[in-house]
Short mmCIF file of N, CA and C in Angstrom, two decimals:
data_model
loop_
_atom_site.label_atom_id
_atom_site.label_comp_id
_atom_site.label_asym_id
_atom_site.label_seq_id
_atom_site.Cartn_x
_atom_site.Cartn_y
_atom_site.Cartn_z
N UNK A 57 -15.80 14.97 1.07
CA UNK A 57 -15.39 14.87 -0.31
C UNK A 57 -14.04 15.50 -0.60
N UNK A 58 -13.33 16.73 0.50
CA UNK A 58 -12.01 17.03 0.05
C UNK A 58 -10.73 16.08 0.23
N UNK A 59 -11.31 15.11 0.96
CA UNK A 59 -10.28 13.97 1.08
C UNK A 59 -10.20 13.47 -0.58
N UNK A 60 -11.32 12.97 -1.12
CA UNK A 60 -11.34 12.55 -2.12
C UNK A 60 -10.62 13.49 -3.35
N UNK A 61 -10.45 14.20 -3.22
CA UNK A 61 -10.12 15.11 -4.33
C UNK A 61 -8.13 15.08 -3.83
N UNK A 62 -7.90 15.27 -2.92
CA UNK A 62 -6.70 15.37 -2.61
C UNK A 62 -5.71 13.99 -3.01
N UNK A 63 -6.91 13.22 -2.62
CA UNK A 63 -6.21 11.27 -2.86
C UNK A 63 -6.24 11.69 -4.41
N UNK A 64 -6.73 11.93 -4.98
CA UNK A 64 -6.87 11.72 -6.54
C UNK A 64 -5.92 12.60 -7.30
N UNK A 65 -5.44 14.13 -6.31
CA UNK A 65 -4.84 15.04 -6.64
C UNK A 65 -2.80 14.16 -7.05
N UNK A 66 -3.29 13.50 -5.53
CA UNK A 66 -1.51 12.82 -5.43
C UNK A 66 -1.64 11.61 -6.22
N UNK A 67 -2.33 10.91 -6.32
CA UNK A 67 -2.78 9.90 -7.08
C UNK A 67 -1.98 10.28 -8.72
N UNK A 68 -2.66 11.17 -9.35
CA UNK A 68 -2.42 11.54 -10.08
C UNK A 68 -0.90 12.07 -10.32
N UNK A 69 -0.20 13.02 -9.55
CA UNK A 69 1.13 13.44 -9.30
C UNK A 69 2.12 12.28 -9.51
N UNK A 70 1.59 11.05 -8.30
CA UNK A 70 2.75 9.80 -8.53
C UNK A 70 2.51 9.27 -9.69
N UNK A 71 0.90 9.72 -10.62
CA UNK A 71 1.55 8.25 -11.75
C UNK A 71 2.13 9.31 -12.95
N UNK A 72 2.25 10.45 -13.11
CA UNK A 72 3.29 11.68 -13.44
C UNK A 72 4.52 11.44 -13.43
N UNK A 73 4.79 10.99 -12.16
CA UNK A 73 6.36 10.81 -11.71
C UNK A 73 6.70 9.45 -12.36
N UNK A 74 5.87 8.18 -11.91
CA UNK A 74 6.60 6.99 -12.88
C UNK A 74 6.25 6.60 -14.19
N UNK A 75 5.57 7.73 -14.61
CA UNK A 75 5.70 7.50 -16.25
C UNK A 75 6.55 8.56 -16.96
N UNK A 76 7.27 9.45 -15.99
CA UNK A 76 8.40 9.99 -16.35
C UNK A 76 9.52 9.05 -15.97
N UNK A 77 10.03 8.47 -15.11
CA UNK A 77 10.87 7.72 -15.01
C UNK A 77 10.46 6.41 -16.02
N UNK A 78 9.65 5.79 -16.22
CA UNK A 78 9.58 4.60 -17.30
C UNK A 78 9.80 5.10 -18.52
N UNK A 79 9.69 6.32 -19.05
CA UNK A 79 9.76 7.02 -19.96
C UNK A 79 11.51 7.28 -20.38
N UNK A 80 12.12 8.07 -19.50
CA UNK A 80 13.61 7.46 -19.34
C UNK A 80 13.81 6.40 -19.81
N UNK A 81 13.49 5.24 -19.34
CA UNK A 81 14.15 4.19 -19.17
C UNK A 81 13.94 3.86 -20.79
N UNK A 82 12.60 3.62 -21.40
CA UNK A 82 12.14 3.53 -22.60
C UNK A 82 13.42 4.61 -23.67
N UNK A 83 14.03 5.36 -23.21
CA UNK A 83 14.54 6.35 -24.01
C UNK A 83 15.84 5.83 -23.85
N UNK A 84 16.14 5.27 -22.87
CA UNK A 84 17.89 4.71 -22.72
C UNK A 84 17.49 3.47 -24.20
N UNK A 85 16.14 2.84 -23.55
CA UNK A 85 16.41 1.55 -24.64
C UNK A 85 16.32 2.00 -26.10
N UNK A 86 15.61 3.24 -26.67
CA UNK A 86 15.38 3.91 -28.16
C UNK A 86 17.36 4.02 -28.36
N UNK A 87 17.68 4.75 -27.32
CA UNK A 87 19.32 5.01 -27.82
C UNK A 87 20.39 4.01 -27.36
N UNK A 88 19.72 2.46 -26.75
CA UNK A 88 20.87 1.76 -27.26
C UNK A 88 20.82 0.47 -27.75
N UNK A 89 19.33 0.46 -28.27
CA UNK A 89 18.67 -0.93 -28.68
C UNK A 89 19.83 -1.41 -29.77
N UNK A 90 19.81 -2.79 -29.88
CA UNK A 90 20.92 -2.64 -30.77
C UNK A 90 20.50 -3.25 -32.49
N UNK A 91 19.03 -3.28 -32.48
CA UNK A 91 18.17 -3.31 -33.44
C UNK A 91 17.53 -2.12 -34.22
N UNK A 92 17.54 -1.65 -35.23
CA UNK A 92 15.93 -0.58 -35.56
C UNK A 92 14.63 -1.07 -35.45
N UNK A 93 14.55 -2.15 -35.01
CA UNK A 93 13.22 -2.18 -34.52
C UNK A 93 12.92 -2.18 -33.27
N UNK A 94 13.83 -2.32 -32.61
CA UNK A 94 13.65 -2.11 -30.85
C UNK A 94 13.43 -0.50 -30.39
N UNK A 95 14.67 -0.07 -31.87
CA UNK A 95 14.15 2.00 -31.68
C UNK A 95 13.33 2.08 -31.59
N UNK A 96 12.37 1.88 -32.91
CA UNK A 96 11.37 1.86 -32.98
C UNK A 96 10.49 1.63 -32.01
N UNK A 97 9.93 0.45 -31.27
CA UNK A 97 9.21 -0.03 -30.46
C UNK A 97 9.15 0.92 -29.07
N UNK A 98 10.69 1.11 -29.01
CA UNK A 98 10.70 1.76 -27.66
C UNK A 98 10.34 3.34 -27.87
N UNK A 99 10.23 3.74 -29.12
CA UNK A 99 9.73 4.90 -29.77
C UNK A 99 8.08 4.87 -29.40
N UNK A 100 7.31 4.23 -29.75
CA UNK A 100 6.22 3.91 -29.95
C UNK A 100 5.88 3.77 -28.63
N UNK A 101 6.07 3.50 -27.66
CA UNK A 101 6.17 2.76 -26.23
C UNK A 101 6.35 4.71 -25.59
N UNK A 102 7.03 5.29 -25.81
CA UNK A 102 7.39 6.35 -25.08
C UNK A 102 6.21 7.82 -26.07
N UNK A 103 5.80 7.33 -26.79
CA UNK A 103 4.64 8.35 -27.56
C UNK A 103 3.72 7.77 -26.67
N UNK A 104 2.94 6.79 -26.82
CA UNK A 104 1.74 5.92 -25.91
C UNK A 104 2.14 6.81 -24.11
N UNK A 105 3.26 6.80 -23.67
CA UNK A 105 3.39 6.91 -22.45
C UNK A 105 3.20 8.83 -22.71
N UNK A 106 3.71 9.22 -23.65
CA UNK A 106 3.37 10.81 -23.44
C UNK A 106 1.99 11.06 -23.34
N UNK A 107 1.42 10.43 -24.30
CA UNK A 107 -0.07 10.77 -24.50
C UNK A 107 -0.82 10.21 -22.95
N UNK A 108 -0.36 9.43 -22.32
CA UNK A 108 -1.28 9.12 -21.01
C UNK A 108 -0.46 10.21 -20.10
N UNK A 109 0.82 10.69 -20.34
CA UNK A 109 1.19 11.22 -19.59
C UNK A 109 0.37 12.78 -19.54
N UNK A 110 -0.10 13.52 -21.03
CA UNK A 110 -0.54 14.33 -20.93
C UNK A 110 -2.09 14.19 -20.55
N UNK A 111 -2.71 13.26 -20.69
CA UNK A 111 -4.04 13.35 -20.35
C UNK A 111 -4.13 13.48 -19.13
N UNK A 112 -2.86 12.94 -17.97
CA UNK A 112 -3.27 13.03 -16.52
C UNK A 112 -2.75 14.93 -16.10
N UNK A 113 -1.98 15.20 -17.20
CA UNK A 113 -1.80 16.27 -16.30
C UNK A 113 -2.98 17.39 -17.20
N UNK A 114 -3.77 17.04 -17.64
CA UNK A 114 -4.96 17.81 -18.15
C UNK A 114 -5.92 17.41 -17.00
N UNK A 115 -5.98 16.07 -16.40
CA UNK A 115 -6.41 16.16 -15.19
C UNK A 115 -6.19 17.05 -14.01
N UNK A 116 -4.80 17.32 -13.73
CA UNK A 116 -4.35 17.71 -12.71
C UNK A 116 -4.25 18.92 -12.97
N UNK A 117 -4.55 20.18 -13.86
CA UNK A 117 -4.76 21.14 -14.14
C UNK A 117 -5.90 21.79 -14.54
N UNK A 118 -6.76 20.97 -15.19
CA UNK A 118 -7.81 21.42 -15.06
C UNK A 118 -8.17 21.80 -16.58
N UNK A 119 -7.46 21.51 -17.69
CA UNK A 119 -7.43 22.09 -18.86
C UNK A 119 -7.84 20.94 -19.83
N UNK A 120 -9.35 20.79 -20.22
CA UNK A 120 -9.64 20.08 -21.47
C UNK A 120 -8.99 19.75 -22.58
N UNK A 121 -8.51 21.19 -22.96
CA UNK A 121 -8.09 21.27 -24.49
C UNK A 121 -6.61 20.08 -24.80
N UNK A 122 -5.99 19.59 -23.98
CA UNK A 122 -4.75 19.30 -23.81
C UNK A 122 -5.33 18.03 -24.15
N UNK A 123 -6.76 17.06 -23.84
CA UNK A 123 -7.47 15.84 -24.66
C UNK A 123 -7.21 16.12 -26.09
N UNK A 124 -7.30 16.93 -26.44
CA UNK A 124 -7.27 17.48 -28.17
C UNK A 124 -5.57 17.37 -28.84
N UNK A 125 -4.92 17.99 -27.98
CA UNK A 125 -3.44 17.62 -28.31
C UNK A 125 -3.10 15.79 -28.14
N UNK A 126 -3.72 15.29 -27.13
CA UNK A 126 -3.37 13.83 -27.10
C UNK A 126 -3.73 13.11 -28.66
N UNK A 127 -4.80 13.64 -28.22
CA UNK A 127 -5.46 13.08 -29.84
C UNK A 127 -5.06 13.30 -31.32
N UNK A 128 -4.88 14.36 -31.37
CA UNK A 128 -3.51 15.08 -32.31
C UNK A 128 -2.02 14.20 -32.28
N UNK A 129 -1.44 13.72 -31.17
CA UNK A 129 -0.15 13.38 -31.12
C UNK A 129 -0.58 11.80 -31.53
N UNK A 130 -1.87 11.50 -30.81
CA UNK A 130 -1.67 9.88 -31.36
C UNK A 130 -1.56 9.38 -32.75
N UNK A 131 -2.32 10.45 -33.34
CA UNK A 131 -2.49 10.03 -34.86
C UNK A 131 -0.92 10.85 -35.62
N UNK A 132 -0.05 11.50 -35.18
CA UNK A 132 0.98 11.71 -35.76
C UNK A 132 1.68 10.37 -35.43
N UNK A 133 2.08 9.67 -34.18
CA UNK A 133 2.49 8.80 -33.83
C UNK A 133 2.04 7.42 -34.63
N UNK A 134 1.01 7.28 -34.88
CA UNK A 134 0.62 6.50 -35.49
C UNK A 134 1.04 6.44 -37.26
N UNK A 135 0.48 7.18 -37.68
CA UNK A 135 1.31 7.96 -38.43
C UNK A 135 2.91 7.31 -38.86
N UNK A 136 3.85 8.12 -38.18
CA UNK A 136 4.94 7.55 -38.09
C UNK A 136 5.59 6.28 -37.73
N UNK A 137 4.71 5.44 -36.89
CA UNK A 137 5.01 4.27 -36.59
C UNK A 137 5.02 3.19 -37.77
N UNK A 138 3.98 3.51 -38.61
CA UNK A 138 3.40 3.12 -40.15
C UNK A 138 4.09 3.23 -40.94
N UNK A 139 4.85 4.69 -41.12
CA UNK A 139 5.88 4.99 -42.06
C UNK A 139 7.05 4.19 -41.91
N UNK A 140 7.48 4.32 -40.67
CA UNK A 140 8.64 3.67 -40.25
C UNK A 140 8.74 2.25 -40.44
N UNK A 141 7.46 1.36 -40.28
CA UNK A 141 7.20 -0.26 -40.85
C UNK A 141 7.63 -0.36 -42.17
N UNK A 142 7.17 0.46 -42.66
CA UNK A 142 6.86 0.16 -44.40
C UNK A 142 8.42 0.48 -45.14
N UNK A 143 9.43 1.35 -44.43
CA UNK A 143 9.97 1.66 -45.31
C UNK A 143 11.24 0.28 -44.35
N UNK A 144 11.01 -0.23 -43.37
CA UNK A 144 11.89 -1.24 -42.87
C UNK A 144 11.36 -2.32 -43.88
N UNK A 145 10.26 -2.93 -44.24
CA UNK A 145 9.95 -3.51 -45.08
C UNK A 145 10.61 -3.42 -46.71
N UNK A 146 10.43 -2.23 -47.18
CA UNK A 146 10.93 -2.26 -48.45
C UNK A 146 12.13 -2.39 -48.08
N UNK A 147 13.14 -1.86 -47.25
CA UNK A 147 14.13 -2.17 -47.04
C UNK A 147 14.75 -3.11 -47.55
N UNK A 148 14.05 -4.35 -46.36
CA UNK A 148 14.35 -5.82 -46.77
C UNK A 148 13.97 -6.63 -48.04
N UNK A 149 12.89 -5.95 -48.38
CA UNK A 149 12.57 -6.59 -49.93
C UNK A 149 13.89 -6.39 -50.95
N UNK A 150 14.26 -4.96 -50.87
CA UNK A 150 15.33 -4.39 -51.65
C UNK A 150 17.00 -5.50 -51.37
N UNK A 151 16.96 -5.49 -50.25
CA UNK A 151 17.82 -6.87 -50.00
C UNK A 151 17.44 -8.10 -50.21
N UNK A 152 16.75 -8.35 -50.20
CA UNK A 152 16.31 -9.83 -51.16
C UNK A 152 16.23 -10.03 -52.27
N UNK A 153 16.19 -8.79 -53.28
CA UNK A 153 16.28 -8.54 -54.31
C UNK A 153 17.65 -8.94 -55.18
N UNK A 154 18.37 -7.90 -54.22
CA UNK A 154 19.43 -8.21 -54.95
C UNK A 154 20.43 -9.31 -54.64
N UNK A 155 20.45 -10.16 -53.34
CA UNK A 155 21.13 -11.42 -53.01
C UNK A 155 20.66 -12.27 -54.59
#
């Protein structure tokens, strides 16, 4: 069974490592999308990737409580993702308005 624990140990480590690098990449596209809604998206895209990112390393440490922060961050994220719709929306209403 210590094989098993070790595969799962690195297992875990590499998908650490490329959801930090996809995470990057997601962050080049937040700062040079050339839309606010691509910010956005790639905003939303890199919260989703923190929150799996922290649940594995609550795996790999050994610390429950850090499920509780995921859960905490999703609903701020969520949250904000909502805010951020609504006020791109009125936005555009407000420009249609006045054309």
């Amino acid at each position: 069974m210590p094989e098993f624990e070790t595969i799962k140990y690195y297992l875990l480590v590499a998908s650490v490592i490329f959801l930090s690098i996809t995470i990057f990449f997601c962050l080049l596209r937040a700062v040079l999308g050339p839309r606010f809604t691509d910010r956005v998206i790639a905003s939303n895209i890199i919260s989703t990737k923190i929150i799996v990112l922290i649940s594995a390393l609550s795996l790999i440490i050994g610390q429950e409580y850090l499920v509780d922060i995921c859960l905490i961050y999703a609903i701020i994220s969520f949250i904000s993702v909502v805010v951020l719709a609504r006020s791109v929306l009125e936005h555009k209403d407000q420009e249609e308005l006045n054309k």
